[in-house]
PDB file of C-alpha atoms and ligand atoms in Angstrom:
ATOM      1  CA  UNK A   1     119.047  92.771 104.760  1.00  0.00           C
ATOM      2  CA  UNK A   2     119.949  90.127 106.735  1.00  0.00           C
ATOM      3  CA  UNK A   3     116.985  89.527 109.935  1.00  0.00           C
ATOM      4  CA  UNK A   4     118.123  86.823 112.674  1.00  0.00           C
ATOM      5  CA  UNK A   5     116.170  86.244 115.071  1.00  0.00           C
ATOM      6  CA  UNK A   6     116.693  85.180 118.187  1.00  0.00           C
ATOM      7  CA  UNK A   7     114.467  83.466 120.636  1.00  0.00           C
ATOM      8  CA  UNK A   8     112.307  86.000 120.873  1.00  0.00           C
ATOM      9  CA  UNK A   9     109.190  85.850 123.251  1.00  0.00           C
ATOM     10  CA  UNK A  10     106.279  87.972 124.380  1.00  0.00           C
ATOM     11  CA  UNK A  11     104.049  87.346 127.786  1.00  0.00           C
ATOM     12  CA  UNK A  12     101.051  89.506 128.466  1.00  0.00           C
ATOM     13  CA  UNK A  13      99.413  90.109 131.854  1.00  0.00           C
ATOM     14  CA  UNK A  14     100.611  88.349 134.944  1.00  0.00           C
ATOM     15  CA  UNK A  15      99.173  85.588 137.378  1.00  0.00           C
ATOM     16  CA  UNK A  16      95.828  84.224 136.330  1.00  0.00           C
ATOM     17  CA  UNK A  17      95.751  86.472 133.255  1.00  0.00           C
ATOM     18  CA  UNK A  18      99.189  85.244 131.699  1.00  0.00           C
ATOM     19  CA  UNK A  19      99.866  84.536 128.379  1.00  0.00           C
ATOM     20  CA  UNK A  20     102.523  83.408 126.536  1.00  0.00           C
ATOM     21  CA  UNK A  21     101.510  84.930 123.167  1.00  0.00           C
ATOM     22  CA  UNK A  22     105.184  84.146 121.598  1.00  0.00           C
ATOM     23  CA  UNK A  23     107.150  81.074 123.050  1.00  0.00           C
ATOM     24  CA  UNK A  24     110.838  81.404 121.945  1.00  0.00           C
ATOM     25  CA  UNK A  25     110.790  82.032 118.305  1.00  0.00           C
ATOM     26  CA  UNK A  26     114.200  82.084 116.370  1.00  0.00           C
ATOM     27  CA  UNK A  27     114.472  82.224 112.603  1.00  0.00           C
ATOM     28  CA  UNK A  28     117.256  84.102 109.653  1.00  0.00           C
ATOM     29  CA  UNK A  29     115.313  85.571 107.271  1.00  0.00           C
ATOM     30  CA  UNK A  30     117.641  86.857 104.383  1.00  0.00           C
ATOM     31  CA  UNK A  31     117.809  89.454 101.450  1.00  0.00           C
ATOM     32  CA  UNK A  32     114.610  88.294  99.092  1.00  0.00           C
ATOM     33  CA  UNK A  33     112.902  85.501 100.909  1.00  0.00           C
ATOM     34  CA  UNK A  34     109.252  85.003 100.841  1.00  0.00           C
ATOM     35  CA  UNK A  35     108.089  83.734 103.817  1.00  0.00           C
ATOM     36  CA  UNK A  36     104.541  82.262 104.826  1.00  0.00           C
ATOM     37  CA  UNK A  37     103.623  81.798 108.125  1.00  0.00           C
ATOM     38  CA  UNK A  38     100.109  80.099 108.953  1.00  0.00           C
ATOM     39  CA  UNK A  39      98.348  79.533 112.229  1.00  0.00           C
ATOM     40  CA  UNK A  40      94.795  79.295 113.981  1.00  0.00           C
ATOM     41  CA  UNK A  41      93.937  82.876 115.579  1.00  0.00           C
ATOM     42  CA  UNK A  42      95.306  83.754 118.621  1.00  0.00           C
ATOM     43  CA  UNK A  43      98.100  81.799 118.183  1.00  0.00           C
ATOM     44  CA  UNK A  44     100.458  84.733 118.160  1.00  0.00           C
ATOM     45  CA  UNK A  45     100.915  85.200 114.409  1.00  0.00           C
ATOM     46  CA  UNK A  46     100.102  88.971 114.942  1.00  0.00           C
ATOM     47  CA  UNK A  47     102.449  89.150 117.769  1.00  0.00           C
ATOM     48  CA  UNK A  48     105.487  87.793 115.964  1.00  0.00           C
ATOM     49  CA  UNK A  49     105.014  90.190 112.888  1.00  0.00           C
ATOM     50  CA  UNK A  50     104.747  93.153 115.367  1.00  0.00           C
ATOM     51  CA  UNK A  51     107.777  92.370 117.131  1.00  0.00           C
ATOM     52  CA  UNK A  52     109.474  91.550 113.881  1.00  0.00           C
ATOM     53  CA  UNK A  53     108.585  95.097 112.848  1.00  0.00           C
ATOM     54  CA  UNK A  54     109.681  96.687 115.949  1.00  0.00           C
ATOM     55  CA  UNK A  55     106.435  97.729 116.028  1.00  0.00           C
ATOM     56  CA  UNK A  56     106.714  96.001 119.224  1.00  0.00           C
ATOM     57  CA  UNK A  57     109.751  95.165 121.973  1.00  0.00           C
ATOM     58  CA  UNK A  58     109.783  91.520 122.940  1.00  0.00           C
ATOM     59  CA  UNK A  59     109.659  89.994 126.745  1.00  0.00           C
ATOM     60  CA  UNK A  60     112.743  88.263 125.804  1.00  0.00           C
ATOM     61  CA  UNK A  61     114.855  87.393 123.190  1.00  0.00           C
ATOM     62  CA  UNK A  62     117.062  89.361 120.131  1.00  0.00           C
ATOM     63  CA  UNK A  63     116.153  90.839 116.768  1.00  0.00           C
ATOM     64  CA  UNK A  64     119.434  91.846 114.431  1.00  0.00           C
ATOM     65  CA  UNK A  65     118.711  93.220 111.009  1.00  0.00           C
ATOM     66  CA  UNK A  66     122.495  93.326 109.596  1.00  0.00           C
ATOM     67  CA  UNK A  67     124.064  92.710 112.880  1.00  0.00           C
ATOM     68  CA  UNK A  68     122.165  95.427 114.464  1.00  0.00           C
ATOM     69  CA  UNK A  69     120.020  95.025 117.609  1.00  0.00           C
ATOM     70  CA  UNK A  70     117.058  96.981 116.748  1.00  0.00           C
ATOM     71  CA  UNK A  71     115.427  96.774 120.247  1.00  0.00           C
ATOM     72  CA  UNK A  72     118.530  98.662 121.261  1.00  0.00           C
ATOM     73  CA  UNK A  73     117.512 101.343 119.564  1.00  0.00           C
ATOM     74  CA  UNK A  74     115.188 104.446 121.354  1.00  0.00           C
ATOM     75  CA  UNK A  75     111.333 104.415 120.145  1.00  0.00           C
ATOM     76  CA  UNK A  76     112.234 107.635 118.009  1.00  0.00           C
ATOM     77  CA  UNK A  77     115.228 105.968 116.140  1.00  0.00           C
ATOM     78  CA  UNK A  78     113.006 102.823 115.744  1.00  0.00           C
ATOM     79  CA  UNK A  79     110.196 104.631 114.071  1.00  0.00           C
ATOM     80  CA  UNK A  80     113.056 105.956 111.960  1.00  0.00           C
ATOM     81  CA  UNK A  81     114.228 102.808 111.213  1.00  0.00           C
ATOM     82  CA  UNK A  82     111.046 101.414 110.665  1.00  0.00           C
ATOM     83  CA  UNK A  83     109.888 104.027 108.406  1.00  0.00           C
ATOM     84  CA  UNK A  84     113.114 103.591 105.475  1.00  0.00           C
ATOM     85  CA  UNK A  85     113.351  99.595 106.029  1.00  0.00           C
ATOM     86  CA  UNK A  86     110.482  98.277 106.498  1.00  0.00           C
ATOM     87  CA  UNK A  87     106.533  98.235 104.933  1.00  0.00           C
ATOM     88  CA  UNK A  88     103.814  96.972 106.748  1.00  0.00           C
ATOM     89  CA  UNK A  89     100.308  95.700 105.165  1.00  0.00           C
ATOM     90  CA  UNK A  90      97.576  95.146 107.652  1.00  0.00           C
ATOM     91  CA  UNK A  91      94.114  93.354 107.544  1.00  0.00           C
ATOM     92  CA  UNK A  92      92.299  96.113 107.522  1.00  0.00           C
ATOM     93  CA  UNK A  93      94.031  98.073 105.162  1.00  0.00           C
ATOM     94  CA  UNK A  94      94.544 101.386 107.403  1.00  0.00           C
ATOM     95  CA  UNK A  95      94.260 103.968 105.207  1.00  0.00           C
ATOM     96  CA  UNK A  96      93.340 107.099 106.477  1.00  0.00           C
ATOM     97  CA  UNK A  97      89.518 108.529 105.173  1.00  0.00           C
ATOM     98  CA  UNK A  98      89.981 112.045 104.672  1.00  0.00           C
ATOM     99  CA  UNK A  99      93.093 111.605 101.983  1.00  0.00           C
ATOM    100  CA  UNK A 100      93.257 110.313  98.394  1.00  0.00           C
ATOM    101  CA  UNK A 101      94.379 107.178  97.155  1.00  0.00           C
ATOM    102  CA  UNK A 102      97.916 109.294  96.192  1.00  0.00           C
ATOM    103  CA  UNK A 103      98.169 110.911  99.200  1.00  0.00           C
ATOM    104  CA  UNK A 104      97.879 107.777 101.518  1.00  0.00           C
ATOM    105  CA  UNK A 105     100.328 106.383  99.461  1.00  0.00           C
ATOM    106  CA  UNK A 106     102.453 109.086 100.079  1.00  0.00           C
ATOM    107  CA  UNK A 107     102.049 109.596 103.366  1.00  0.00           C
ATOM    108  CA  UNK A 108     105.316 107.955 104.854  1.00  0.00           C
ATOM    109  CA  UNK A 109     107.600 109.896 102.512  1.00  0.00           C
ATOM    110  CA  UNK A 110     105.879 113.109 104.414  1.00  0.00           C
ATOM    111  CA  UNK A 111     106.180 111.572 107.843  1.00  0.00           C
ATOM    112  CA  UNK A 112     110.422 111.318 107.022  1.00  0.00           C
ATOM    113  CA  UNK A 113     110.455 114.912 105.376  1.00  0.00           C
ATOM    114  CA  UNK A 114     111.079 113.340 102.177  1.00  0.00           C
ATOM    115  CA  UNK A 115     110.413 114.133  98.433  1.00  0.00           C
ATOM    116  CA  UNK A 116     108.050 111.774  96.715  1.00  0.00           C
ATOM    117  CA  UNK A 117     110.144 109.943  93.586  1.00  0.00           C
ATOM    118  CA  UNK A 118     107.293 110.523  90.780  1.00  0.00           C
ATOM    119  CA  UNK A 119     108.774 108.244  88.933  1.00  0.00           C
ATOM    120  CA  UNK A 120     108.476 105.377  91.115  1.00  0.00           C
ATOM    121  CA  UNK A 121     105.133 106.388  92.019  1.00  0.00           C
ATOM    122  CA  UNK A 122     104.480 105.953  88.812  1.00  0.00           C
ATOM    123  CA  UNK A 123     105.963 102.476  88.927  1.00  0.00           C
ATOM    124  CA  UNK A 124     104.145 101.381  91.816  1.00  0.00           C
ATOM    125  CA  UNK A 125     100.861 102.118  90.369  1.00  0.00           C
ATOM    126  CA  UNK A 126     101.078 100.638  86.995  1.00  0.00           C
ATOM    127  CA  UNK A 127     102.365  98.001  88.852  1.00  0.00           C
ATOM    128  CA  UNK A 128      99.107  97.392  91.220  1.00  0.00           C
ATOM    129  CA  UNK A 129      96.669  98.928  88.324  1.00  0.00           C
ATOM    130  CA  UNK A 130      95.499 101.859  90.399  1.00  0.00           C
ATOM    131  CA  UNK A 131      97.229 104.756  88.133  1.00  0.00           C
ATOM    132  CA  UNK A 132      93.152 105.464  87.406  1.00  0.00           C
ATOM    133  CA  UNK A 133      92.461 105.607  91.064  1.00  0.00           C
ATOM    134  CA  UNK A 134      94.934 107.632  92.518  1.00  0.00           C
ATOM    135  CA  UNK A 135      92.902 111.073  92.822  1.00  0.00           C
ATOM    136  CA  UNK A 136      89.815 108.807  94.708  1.00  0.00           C
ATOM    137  CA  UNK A 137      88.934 108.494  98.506  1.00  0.00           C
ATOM    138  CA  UNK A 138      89.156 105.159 100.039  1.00  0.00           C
ATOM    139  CA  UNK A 139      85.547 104.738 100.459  1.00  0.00           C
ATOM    140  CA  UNK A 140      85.462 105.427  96.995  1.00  0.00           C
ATOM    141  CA  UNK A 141      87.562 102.208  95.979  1.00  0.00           C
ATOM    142  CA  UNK A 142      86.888  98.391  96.355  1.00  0.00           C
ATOM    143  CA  UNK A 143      88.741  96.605  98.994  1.00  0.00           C
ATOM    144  CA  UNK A 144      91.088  94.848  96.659  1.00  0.00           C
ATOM    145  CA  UNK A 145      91.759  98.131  94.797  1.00  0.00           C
ATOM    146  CA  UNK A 146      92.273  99.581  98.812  1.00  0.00           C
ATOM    147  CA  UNK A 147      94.578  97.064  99.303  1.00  0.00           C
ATOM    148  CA  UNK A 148      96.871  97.658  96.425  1.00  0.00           C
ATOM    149  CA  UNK A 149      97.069 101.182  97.458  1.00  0.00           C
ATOM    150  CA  UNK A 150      97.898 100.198 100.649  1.00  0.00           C
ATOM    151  CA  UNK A 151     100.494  98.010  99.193  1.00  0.00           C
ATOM    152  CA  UNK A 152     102.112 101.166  96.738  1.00  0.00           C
ATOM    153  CA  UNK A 153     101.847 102.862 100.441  1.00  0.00           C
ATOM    154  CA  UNK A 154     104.110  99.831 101.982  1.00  0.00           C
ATOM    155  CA  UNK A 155     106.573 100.144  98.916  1.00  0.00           C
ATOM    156  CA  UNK A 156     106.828 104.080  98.556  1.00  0.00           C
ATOM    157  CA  UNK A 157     109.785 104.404 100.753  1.00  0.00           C
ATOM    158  CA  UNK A 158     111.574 101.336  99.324  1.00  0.00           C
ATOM    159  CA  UNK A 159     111.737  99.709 102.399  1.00  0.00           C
ATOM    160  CA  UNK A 160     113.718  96.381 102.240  1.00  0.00           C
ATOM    161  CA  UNK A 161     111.331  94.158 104.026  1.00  0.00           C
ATOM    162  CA  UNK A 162     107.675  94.088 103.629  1.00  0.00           C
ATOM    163  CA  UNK A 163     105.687  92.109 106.633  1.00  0.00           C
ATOM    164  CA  UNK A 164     101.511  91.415 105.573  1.00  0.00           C
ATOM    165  CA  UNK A 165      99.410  90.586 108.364  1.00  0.00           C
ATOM    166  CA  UNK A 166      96.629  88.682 106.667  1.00  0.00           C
ATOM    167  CA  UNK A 167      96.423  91.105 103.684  1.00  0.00           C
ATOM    168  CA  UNK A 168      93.581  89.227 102.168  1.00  0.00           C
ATOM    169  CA  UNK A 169      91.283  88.495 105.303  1.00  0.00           C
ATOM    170  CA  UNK A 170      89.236  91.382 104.287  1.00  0.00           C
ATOM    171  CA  UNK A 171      88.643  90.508 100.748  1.00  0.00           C
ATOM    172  CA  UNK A 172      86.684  87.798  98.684  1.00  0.00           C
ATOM    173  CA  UNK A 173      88.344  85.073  97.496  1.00  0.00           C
ATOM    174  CA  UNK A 174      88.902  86.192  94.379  1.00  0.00           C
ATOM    175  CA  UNK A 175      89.955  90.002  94.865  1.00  0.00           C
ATOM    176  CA  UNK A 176      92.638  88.360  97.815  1.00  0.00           C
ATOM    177  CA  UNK A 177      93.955  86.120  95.411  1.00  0.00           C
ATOM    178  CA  UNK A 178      94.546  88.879  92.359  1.00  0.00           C
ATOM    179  CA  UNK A 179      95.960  90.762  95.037  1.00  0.00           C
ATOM    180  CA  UNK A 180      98.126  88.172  96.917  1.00  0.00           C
ATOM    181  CA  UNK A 181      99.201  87.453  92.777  1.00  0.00           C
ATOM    182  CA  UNK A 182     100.138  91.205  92.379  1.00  0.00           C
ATOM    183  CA  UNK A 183     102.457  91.582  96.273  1.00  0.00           C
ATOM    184  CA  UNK A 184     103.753  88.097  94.886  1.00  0.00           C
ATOM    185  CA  UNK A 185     104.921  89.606  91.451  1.00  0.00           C
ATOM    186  CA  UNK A 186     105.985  93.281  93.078  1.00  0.00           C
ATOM    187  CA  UNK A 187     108.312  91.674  95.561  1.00  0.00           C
ATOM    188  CA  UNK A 188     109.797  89.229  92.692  1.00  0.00           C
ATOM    189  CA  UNK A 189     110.242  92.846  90.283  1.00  0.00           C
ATOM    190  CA  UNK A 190     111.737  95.215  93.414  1.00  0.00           C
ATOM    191  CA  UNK A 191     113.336  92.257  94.949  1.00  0.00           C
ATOM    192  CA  UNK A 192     111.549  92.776  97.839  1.00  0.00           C
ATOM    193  CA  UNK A 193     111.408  90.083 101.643  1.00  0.00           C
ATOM    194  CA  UNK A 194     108.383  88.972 102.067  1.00  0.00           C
ATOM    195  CA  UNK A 195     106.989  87.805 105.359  1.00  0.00           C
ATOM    196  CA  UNK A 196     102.957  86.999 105.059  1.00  0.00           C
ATOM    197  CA  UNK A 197     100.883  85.930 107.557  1.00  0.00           C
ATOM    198  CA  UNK A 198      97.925  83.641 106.538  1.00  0.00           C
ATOM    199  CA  UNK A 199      94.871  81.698 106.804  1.00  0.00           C
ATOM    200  CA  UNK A 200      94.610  80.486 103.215  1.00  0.00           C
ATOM    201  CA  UNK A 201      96.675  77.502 102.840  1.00  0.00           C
ATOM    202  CA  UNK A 202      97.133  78.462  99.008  1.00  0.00           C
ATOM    203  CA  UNK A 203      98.696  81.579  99.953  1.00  0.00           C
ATOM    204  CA  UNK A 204     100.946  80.093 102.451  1.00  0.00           C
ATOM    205  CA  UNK A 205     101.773  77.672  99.296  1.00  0.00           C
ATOM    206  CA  UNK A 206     103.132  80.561  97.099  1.00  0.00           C
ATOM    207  CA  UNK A 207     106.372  80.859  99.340  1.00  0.00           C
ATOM    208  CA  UNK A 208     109.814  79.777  99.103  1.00  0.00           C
ATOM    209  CA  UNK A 209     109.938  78.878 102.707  1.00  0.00           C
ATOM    210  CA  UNK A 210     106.376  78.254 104.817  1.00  0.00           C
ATOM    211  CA  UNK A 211     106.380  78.434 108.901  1.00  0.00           C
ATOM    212  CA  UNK A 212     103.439  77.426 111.389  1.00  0.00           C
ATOM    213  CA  UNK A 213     102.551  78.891 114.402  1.00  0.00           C
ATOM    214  CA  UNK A 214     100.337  76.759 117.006  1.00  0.00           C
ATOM    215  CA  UNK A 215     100.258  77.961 120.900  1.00  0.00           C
ATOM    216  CA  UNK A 216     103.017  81.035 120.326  1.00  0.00           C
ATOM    217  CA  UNK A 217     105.092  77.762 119.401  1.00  0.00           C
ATOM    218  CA  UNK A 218     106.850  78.896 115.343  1.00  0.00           C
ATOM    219  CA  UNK A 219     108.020  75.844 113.035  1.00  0.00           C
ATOM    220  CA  UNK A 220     109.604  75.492 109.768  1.00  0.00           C
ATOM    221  CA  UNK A 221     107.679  73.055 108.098  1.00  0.00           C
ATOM    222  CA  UNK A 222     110.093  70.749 105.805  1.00  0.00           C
ATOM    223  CA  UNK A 223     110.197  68.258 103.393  1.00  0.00           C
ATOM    224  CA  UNK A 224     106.850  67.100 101.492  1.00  0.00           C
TER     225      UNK A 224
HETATM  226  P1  LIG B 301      96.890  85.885 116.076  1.00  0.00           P
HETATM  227  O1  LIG B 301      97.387  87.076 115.303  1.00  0.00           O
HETATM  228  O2  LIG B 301      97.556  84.599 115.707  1.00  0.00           O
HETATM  229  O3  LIG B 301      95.399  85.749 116.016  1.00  0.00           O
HETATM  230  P2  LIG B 301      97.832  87.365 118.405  1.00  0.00           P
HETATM  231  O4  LIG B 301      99.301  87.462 118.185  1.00  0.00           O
HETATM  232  O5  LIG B 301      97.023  88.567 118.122  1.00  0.00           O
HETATM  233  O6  LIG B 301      97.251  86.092 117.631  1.00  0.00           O
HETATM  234  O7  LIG B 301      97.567  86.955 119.924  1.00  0.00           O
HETATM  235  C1  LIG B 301      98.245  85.867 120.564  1.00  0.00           C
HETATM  236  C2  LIG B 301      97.759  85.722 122.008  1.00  0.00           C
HETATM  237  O8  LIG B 301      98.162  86.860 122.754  1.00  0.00           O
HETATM  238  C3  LIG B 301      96.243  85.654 122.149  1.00  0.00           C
HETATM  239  O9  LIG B 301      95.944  84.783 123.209  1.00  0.00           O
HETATM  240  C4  LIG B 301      95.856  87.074 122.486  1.00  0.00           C
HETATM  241  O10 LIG B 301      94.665  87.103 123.232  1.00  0.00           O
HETATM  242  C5  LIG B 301      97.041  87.533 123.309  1.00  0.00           C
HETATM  243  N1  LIG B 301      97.283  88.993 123.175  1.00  0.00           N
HETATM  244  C6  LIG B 301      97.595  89.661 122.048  1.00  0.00           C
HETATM  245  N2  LIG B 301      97.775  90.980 122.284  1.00  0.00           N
HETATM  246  C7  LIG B 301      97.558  91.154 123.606  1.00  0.00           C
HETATM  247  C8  LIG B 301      97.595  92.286 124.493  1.00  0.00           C
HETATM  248  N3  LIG B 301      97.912  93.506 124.050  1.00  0.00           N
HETATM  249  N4  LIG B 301      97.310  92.075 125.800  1.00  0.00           N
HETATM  250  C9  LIG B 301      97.018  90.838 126.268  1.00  0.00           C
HETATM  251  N5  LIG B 301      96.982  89.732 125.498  1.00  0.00           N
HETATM  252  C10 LIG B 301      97.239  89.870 124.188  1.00  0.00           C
HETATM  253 MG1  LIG B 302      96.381  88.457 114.076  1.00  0.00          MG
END
């Protein structure tokens, strides 16, 4: 897939309580990049990914994936869309208490009325080295082993594009960077895009193309 975007920007509140949380943002984005984007907090990094992901609409401002305006698109045929193109990773991993590992992962292949591929479950979790995990409850898991199943979960409905949104705040240095290592290596085997959102400077290192974000403001940073 092919993203351009164009412009895009998102104000909260009015008067006094204004803010421009995205100023203008354009950027292509195309079939396999890997794309960092690093900023201090609350400079709208969280805002940009949601609006990338139509998990948001924008103030202003156009979002094409293959020539098609998505924010043309009702909230039911969004969710659609978002649902077989794109996977999301958050922070805080999201998964829901009361399922298994397998069933989380699962979960949006339910949601479209789906059959899971067993196959490529399979894949997935051989992949991210939770095949031994799959029948536990989150709480019965380590955050970096919650993550990766929250990653197979982002992957299940082989979704194009996958957008993280700090996918290693919640973890110690070392379990973020085995599993910034695995996403890194998944998206390289499923030729996957790969838009991550960052704090760590090494992680923002790992990709082909690396953007900052200061005051809603989004730059390509270039050259050495
Ligand atoms: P980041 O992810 O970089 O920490 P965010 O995108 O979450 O930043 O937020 C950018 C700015 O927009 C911040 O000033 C934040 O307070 C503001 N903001 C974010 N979401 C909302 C909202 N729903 N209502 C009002 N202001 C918001
Ligand atoms: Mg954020």
């Amino acid at each position: 897939m092919n993203i351009e975007v164009k412009e895009l920007s998102k104000i909260y509140g009015e008067g006094e309580n204004r803010v421009v949380a995205l100023n203008r943002a354009s950027l292509r984005i195309g079939q396999g990049d890997f794309i960092s984007i690093m900023g201090p907090s609350g400079s709208g990094k969280s805002t940009l990914l949601h609006l990338l992901s139509g998990l948001d609409r924008p103030t202003s401002g156009q979002l094409t994936y293959d020539g098609r305006n998505i924010y043309t698109l009702s909230d039911k045929e969004l969710s659609a869309f978002r649902r077989r193109s794109i996977g999301f990773i958050f922070q805080q991993f999201n998964l829901l208490p009361v399922l298994t590992a397998r069933e989380n992962i699962l979960m949006p292949l339910l949601l479209d009325g789906k059959q899971p591929d067993v196959g490529y479950l399979e894949q997935l979790s051989a992949l991210l080295g939770i095949q031994e995990r799959l029948a536990h409850l989150p709480h019965e898991l380590s955050g970096g082993q919650q993550q990766r199943v929250a990653i197979a979960r982002a992957l299940v409905a082989k979704p194009d594009v996958i957008f993280a949104d700090e996918p290693t705040g919640n973890l110690d240095s070392k379990s973020g960077g085995e599993v910034m290592e695995l996403l890194k290596d998944v998206r390289e085997r499923l030729e996957k895009t790969l838009v991550v959102i960052t704090h760590d400077a090494r992680i923002a290192a790992m990709a082909d193309r690396k953007f900052t974000i200061v005051d809603g403001v989004l730059s390509e940073v270039t050259g050495r």
